[in-house]
XYZ file of C-alpha atoms in Angstrom:
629
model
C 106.606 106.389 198.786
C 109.326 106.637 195.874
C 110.331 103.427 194.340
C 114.217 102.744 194.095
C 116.583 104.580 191.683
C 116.829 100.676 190.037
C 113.502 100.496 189.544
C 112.817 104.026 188.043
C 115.753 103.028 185.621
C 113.986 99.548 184.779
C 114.160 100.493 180.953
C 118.550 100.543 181.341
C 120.352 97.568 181.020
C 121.292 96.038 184.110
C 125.116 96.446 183.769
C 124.874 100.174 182.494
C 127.429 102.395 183.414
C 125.463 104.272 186.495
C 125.455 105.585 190.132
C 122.578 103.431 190.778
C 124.347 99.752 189.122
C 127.658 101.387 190.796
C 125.681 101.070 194.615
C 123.781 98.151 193.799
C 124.720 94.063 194.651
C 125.409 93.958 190.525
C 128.223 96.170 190.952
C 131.017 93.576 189.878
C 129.689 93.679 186.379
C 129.193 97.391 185.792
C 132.156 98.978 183.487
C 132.987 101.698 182.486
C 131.672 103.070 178.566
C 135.916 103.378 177.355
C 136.967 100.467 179.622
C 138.264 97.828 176.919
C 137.607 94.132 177.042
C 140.289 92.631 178.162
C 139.476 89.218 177.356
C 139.343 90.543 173.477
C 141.624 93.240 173.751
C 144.363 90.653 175.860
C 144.746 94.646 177.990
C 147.037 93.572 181.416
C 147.779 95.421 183.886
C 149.974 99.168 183.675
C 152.510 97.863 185.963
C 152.325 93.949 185.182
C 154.578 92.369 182.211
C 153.124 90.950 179.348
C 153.172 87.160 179.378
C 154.088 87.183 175.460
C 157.255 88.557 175.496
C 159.499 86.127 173.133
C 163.153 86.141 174.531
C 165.904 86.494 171.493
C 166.631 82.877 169.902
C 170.122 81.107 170.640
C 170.748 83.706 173.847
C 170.678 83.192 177.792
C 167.376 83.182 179.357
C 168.917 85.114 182.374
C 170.782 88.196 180.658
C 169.244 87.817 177.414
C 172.395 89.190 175.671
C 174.905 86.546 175.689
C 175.135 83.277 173.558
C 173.096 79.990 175.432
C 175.897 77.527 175.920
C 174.319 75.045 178.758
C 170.733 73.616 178.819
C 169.054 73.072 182.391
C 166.977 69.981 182.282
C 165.099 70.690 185.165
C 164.456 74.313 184.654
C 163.880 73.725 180.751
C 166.007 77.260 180.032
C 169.124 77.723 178.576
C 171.998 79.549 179.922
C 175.657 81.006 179.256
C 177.502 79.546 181.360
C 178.362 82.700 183.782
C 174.561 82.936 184.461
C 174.353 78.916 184.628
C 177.037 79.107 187.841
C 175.455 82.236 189.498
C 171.745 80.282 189.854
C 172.706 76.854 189.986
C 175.524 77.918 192.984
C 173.237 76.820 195.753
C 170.550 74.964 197.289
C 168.300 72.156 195.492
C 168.942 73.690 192.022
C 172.767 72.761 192.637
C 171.855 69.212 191.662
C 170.151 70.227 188.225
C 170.944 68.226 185.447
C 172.462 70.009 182.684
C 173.379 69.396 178.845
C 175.942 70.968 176.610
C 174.243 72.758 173.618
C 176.065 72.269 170.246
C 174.264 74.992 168.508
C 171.609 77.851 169.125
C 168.353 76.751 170.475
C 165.056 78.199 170.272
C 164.101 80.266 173.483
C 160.703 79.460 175.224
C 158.540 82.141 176.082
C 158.658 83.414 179.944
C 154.985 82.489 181.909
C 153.830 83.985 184.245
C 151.947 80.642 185.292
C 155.025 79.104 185.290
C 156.670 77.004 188.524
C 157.981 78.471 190.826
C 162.225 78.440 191.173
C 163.695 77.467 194.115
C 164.560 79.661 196.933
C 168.543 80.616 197.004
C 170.259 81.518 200.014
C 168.459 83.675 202.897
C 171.023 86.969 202.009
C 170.750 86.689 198.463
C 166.783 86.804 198.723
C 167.123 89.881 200.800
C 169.189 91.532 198.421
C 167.554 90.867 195.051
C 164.295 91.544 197.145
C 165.671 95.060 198.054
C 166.810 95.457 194.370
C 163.713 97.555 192.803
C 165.906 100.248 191.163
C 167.198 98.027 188.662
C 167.140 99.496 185.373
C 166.085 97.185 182.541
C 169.312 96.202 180.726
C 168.982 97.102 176.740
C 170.766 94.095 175.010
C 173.924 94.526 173.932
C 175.661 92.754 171.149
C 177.708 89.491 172.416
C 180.445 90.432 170.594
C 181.430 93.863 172.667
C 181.419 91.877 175.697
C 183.314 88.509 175.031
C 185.933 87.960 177.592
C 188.738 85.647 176.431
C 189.835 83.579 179.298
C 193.323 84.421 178.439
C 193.074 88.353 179.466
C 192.407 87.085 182.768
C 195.047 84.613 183.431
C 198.378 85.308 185.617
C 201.164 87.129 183.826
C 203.791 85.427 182.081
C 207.723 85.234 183.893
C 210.502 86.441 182.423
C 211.671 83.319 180.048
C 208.277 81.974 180.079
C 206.300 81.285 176.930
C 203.687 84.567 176.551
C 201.403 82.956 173.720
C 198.672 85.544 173.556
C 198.480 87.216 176.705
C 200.212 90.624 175.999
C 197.609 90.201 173.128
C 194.682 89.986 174.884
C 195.890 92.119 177.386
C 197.303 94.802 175.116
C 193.397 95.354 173.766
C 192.822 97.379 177.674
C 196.068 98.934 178.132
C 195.630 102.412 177.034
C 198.803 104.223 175.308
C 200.936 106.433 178.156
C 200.509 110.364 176.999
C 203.287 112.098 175.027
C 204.497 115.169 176.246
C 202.760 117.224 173.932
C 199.183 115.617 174.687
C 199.973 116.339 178.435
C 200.081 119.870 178.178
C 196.141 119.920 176.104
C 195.729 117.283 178.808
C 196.682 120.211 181.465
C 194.057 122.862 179.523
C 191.215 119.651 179.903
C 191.665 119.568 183.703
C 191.416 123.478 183.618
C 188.358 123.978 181.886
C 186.599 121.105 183.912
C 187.784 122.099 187.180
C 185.442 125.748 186.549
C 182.868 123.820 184.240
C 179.535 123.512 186.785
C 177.446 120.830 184.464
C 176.031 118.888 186.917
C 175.205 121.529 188.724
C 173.106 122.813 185.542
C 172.087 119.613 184.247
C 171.719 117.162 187.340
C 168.387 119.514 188.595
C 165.251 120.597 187.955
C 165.463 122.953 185.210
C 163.169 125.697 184.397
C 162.898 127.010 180.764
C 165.426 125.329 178.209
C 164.775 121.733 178.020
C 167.306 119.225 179.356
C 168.796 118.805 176.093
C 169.201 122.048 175.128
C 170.520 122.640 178.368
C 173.133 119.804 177.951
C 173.996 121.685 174.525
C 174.628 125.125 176.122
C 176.869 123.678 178.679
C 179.374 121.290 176.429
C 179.242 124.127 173.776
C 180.198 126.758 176.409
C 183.246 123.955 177.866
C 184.222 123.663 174.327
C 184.500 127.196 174.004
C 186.480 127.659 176.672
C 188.818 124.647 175.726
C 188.974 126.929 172.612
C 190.175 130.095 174.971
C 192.642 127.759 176.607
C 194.406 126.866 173.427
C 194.212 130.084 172.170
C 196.250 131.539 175.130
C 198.653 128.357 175.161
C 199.553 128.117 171.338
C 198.513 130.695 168.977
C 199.212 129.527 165.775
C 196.683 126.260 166.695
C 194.059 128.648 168.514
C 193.357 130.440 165.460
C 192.898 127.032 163.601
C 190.059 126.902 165.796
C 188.794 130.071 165.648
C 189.029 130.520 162.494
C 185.592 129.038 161.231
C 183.809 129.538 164.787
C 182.294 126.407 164.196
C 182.287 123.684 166.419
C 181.386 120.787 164.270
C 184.266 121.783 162.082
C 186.389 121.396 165.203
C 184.681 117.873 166.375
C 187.840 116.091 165.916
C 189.864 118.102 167.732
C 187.626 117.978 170.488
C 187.180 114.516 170.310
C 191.027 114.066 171.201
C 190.799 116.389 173.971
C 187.888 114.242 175.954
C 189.969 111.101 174.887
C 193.471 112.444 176.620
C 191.174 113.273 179.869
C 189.879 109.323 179.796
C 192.864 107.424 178.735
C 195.180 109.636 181.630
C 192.321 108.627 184.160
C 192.523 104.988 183.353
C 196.611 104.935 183.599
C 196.293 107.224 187.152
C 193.570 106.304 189.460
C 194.773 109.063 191.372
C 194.798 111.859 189.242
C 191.742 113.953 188.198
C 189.426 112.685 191.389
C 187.140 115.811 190.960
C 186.764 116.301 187.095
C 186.781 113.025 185.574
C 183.102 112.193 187.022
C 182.266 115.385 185.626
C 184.129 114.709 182.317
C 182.121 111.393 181.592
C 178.840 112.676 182.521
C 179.093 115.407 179.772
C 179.898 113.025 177.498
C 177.598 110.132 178.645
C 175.024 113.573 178.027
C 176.597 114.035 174.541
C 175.571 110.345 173.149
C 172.045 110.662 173.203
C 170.026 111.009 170.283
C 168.317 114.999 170.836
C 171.618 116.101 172.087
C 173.723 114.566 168.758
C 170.726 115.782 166.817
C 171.324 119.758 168.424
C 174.716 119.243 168.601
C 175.877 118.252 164.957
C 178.619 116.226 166.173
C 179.738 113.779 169.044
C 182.168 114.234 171.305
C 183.283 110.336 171.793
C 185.943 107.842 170.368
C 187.580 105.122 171.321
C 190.412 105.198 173.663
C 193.738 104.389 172.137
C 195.402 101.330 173.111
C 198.491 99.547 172.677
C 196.807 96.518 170.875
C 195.166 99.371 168.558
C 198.158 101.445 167.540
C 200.461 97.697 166.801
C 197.477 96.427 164.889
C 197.077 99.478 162.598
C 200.862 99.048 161.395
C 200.858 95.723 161.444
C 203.076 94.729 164.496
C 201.094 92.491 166.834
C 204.114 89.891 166.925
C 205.534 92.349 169.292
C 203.395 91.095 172.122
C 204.205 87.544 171.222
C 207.879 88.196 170.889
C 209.750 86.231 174.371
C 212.009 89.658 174.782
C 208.422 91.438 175.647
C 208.669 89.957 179.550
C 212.594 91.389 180.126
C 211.261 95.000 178.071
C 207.906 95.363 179.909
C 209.424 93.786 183.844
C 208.901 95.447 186.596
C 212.199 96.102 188.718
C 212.228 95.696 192.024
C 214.438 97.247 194.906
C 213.502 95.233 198.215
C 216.056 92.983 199.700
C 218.402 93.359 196.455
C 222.029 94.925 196.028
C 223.099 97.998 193.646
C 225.060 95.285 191.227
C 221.808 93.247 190.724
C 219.346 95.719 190.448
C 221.916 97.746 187.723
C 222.067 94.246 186.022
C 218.038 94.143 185.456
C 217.929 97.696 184.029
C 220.685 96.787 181.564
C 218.799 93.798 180.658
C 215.570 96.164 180.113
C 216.944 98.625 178.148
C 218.492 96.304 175.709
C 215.169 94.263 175.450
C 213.392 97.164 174.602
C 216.114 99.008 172.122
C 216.049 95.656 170.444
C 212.378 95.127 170.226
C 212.340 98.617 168.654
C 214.864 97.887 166.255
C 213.354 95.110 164.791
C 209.367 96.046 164.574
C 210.306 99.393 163.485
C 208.551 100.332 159.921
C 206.576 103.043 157.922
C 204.112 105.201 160.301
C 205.477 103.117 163.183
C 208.830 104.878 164.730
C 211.370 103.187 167.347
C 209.621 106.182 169.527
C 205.972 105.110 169.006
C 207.098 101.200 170.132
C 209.142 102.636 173.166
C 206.435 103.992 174.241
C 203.742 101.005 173.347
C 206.486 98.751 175.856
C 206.337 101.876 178.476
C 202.721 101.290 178.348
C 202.766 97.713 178.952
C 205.383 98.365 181.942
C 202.247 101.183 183.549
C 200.203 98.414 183.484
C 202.844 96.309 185.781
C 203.088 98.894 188.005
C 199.892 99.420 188.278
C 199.222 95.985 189.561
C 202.199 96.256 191.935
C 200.717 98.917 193.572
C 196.839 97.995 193.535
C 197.067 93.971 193.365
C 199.911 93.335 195.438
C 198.754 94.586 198.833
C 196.088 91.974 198.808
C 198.181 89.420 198.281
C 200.199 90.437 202.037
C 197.275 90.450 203.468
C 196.481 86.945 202.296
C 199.761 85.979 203.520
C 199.669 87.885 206.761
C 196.222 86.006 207.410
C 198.022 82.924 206.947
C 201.317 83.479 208.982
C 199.320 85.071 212.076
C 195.963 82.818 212.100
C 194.742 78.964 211.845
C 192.561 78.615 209.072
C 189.955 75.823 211.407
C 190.297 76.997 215.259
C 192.050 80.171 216.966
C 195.211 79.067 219.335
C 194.027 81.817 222.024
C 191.273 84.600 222.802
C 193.862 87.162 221.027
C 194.130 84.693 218.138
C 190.313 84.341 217.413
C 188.605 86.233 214.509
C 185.224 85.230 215.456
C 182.672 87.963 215.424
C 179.250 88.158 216.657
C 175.750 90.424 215.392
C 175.577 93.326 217.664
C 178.930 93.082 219.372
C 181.448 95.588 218.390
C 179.526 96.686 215.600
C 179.284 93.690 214.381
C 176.332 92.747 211.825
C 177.323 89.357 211.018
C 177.676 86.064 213.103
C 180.717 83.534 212.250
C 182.790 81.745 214.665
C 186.977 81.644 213.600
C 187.131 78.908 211.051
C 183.688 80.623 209.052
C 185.109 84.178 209.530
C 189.072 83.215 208.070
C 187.398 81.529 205.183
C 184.673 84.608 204.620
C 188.216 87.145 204.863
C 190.568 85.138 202.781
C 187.177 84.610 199.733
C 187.137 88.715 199.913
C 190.866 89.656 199.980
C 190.901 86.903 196.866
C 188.285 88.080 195.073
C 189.294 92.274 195.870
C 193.040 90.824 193.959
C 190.870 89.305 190.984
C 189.074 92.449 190.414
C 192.394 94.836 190.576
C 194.313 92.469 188.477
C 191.575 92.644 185.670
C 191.354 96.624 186.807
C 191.872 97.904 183.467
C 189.646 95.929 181.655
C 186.726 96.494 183.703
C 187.018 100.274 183.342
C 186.943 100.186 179.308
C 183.828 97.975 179.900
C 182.637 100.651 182.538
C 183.117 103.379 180.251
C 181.568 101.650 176.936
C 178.356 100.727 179.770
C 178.429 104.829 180.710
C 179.119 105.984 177.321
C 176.532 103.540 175.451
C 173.683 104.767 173.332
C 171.292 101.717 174.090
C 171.484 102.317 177.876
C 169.926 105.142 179.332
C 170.200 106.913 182.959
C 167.416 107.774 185.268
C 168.075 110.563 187.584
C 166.911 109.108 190.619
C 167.575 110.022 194.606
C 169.635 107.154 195.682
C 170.116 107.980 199.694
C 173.150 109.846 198.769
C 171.487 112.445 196.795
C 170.672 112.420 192.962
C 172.282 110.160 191.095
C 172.271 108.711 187.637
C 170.757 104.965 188.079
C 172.470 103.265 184.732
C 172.497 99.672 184.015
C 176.063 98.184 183.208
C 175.386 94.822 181.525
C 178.864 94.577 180.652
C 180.708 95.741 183.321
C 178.232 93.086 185.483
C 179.061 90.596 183.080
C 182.830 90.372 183.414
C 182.506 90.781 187.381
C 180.359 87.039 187.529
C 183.665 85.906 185.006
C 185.969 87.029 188.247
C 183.486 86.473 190.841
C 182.979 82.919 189.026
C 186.976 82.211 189.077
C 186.785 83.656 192.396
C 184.779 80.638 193.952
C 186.463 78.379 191.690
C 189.916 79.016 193.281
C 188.589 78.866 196.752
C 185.650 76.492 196.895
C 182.505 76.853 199.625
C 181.921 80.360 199.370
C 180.726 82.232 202.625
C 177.955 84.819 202.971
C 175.988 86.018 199.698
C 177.022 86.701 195.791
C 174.980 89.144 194.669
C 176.885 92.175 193.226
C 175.108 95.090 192.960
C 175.401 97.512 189.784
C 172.287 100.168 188.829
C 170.665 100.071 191.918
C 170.733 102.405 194.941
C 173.879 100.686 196.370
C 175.689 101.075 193.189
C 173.939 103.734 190.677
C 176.446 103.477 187.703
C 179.661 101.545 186.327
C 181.472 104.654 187.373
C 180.507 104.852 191.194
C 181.325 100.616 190.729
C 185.177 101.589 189.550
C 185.375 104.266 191.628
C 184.403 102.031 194.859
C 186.993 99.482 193.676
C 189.679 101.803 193.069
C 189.713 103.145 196.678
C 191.375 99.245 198.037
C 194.558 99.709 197.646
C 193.578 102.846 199.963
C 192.476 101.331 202.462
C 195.289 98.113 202.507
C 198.163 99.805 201.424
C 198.949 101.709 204.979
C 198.240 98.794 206.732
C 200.532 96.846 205.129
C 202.963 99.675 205.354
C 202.507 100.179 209.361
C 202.778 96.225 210.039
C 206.414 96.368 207.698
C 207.455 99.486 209.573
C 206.616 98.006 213.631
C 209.571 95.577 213.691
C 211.962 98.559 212.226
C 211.496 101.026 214.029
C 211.475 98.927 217.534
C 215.010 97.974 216.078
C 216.006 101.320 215.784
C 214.280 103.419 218.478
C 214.491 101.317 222.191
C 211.770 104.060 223.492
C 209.039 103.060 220.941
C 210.179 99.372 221.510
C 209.371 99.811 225.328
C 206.429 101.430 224.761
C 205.196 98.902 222.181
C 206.120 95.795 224.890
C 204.678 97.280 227.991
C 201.425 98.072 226.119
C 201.053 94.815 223.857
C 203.614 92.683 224.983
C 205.995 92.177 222.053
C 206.033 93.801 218.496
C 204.620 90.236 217.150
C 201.390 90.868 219.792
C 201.404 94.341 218.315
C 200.642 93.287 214.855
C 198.606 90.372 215.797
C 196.421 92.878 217.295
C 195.920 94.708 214.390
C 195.826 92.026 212.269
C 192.886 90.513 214.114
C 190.941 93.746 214.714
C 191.016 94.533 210.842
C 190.063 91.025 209.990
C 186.980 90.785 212.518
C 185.711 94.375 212.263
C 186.792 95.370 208.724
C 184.727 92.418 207.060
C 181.774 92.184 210.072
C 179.049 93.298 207.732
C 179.126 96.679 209.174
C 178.777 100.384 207.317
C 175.305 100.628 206.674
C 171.975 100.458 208.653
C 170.455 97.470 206.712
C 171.789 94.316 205.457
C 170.476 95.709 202.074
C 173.538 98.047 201.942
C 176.538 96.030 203.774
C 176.104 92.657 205.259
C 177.931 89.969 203.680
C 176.859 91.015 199.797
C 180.420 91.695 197.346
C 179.736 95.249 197.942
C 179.169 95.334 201.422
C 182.488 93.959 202.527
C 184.005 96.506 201.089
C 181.926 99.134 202.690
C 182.800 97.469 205.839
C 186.202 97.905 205.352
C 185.354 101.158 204.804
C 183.697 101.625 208.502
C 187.105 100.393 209.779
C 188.987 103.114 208.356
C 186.492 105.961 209.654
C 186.840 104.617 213.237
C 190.785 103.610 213.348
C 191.694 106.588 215.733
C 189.158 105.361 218.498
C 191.355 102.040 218.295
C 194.280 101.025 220.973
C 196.803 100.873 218.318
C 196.419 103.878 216.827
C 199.338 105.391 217.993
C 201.234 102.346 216.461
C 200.082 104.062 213.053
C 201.337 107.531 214.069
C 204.847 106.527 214.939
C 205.020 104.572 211.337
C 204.110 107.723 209.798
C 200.839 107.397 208.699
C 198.890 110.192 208.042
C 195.543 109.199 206.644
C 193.608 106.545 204.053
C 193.566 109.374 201.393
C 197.274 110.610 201.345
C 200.917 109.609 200.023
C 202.663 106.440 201.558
């Protein structure tokens, strides 16, 4: 009989590297001959984090790019104080015990054997659970993403003292287009609108590499910029052509790509199908193999009022008291000819007299005019964007009790399952949850402009890369946005401040599946004023046209009752049903999460023809969510 493999082998060491050690009871401490020790080595894991990581000294232990200005006695880690509010909001670590740091302290290193944090709230959990796209955030310098307090604040009256806030504000304002730069702004849209880069680039390529593909395509759009120019000015075309070189031409190029982003920021509205397109080929264009290829980059600054006063000199324009009567916006609602005449006097003269007096060398009268037109953009902007939140804030108080509901028709309470319903709040819970959104969707449009230069210096950053990645929604670019997410927990922060208890969870998603990028984050938040805007326009245009037309005014009794139970109706539909949590099939992707309220708002709009009222909305002349009001 043949004796065991172990025992023919009796010569090898007992924790040799064979079949035989591999089968037998000693298995545990075979290894293998390349295997390194990992006591000696200190070898981890290939998808575990090394437990000697040292965190940057004098900077947050949560974002690890911001300045530590608060010390948490019970956690031992210092904060800023934007990350400070967003973990200490809740539960057992609200009653930490904190201390103000005078000066940079020395970061501890992260343990992996260290205790355990507390538990936050049961939504939050399943959202930062759910978050496993994440890409790690590169640290940026704290300087790019400081956010002085006064940017933020409410804007000055006419006749009030401005201090610094056309300053501040001035630094996000880009500068409204001449007409010359509209018409190379014109050739831009052209060339982008039969450009196909993502279709080239966004794929799985086959022969050229991905940078040299990304080389081929922004050379080919600059050539046909080139073409464009060439047909629409002659004498400048052959300024171009004339060296057929296209680092030779990098500045001119560079002013192109920077009309396309600054008109984009001033008009939401305009470009919808090329801009995305537009900052993904230049998002392309900062990385290092495509600069390297390229010879030149194809990004500057925008130009902004604060940028074009500073260069000359004239900054005390903004702090000048005429700057509220030259930069005003003038209204027409409820106001006669004579007083509405009286206002544009006053604005003209405010503005001819501001020019008058800053004018200098390499700064014209023309040049201020149209720094003040800028300002006045900016105003309207908000007017158009910002203001609709505010009427529905005060059409949520004027129709509904903030604590219990007079009647069934007066109740906003909404249950899980029931109408398509993914939440469960009863009225009181459900007003307060409405009123917290609608405030913090008028935070985020009044600080609109800001948060798109931040977007754009997130998408356009060299320290941040993109994965391709299949999101749900087809392939998208997964980009972290530390500073775009930065200045959204400042607003989310002032948010809660303004309102107190805060209902339903806080966690704002940015590079994950929900939101991939800073661009599909503005682009989401640009769409509100799209959704509230016709509303608010159908519940101003009920009571007029009942006054006008008896038929619709019979028709709107028999079926509601009176033209106040008419917009009562829709009132309370939008308010249970356009912030129930709906919109997605998880609570990952809606539920009660900042992004997921407006995704349920969203939902509302796709299903408002299957609604009783709808006809209400026909008869005011609405004609869609995506058209002119």
């Amino acid at each position: 009989m043949s004796s065991p493999p172990a025992a023919a082998n009796s010569d090898k060491p007992s924790d040799a590297f064979s079949l035989a050690n591999i089968l037998s009871a000693n298995h545990e401490h075979v290894q293998h001959p390349t295997a390194k020790d990992a006591s000696v080595e200190g070898v981890e894991g290939w998808d575990e984090e090394s437990s000697e990581k040292q965190l940057v000294e004098g900077y947050c232990v949560e974002c690890e790019d911001q300045p530590a200005q608060v010390q948490c006695e019970t956690c031992g880690d210092d904060y800023c104080s934007v990350c400070f509010a967003a973990q200490h909001r809740k539960g057992s670590r609200k009653r930490h015990a904190t201390k103000p740091l005078a000066d940079a302290s020395v970061k501890k290193t992260k343990s992996q054997s260290g205790a355990a944090k507390p538990s936050e709230s049961h939504d939050e959990e399943m959202d930062l659970e759910n978050d496993d796209t994440i890409v790690p955030v590169t640290q940026v310098a704290s300087s790019d993403s400081s956010t002085p307090e006064v940017a933020l604040s409410s804007q000055p009256k006419v006749g009030s003292d401005v201090r610094e806030w056309f300053v501040e504000r001035s630094k996000y304002i880009p500068l409204r287009l001449t007409l010359g730069e509209r018409k190379f702004l014109r050739l831009l849209d052209a060339a982008l609108q039969v450009s196909e880069y993502t279709d080239k680039i966004d794929t799985i390529g086959y022969g050229l590499s991905k940078a040299k593909r990304i080389v081929q395509q922004i050379r080919e759009l600059c050539a046909i910029l080139s073409g464009l120019v060439l047909a629409a000015d002659y004498k400048q075309g052959q300024e171009l052509f004339q060296d057929r070189d296209f680092e030779s031409n990098s500045e001119f190029y560079q002013q192109i790509f920077e009309l396309g982003r600054r008109h984009k920021i001033m008009n939401p509205d305009k470009m919808r199908t090329t801009y995305g397109k537009l900052i993904y080929i230049l998002q392309d264009s900062q990385t290092p193999e495509v600069k390297e290829l390229l010879n030149f980059s194809c990004v500057r600054p925008i130009k902004t009022v604060h940028n074009v006063l500073e260069d000359h000199g004239a900054l005390d324009l903004l702090r000048d008291p005429l700057i509220t009567v030259a930069t005003m916006e003038i209204y027409s609602e409820c106001r006669s000819r004579r007083e509405i005449q009286k206002d544009i006097k006053s604005k003209e003269r405010a503005i001819e007299a501001l020019a008058s007096r800053f004018e200098r060398k390499g700064l014209s009268q023309e040049n201020i005019r149209q720094c003040l037109y800028s300002i006045g953009d900016n105003h309207a902007f908000l007017r158009v964007n910002r203001d609709p939140c505010e009427k529905m804030i005060d059409y949520l108080k004027q129709y509904f009790d903030p604590l219990q509901a007079k009647d069934s028709k007066s109740s906003l309470a909404i249950r899980s399952g029931k109408g398509g319903a993914r939440l469960s709040h009863d009225h009181a819970k459900q007003y307060a949850y409405v009123i917290q959104s609608l405030t913090l969707w008028r935070e985020i449009l009044h600080d609109m402009f800001q948060l798109w230069c931040l977007a754009e210096q997130d998408l356009l950053s060299e320290n941040v890369p993109y994965r391709l990645r299949d999101t749900g929604q087809g392939l998208n670019r997964v980009q972290a946005a530390p500073k775009t997410s930065r200045l959204m927990h400042i607003i989310l922060g002032r948010a809660q401040k303004s309102i107190g208890n805060w209902v339903g969870s806080s966690v704002i998603h940015m590079g994950d599946h929900n939101v991939p990028n800073a661009l599909m984050f503005i682009d989401k938040y640009s769409q509100i004023y799209r959704i509230l805007l016709p509303i608010c326009n159908t519940l101003s245009k009920v009571p007029v046209i009942a006054e006008e037309r008896p038929a619709i005014r019979s028709y709107i009794e028999d079926e509601f009752g009176s033209v106040d139970n008419c917009c009562r109706e829709i009132l309370s539909d939008f308010f249970r049903h356009g912030f129930d949590g709906s919109g997605a099939d998880n609570f990952y992707d809606a539920g009660s999460c900042i992004d997921g309220r407006l995704t349920s708002a969203w939902n509302w709009c796709s299903v408002l023809e299957k609604k009783r009222f709808f006809p209400v909305f026909l008869l005011t002349g609405f004609t869609g969510f995506d058209g002119d009001w």
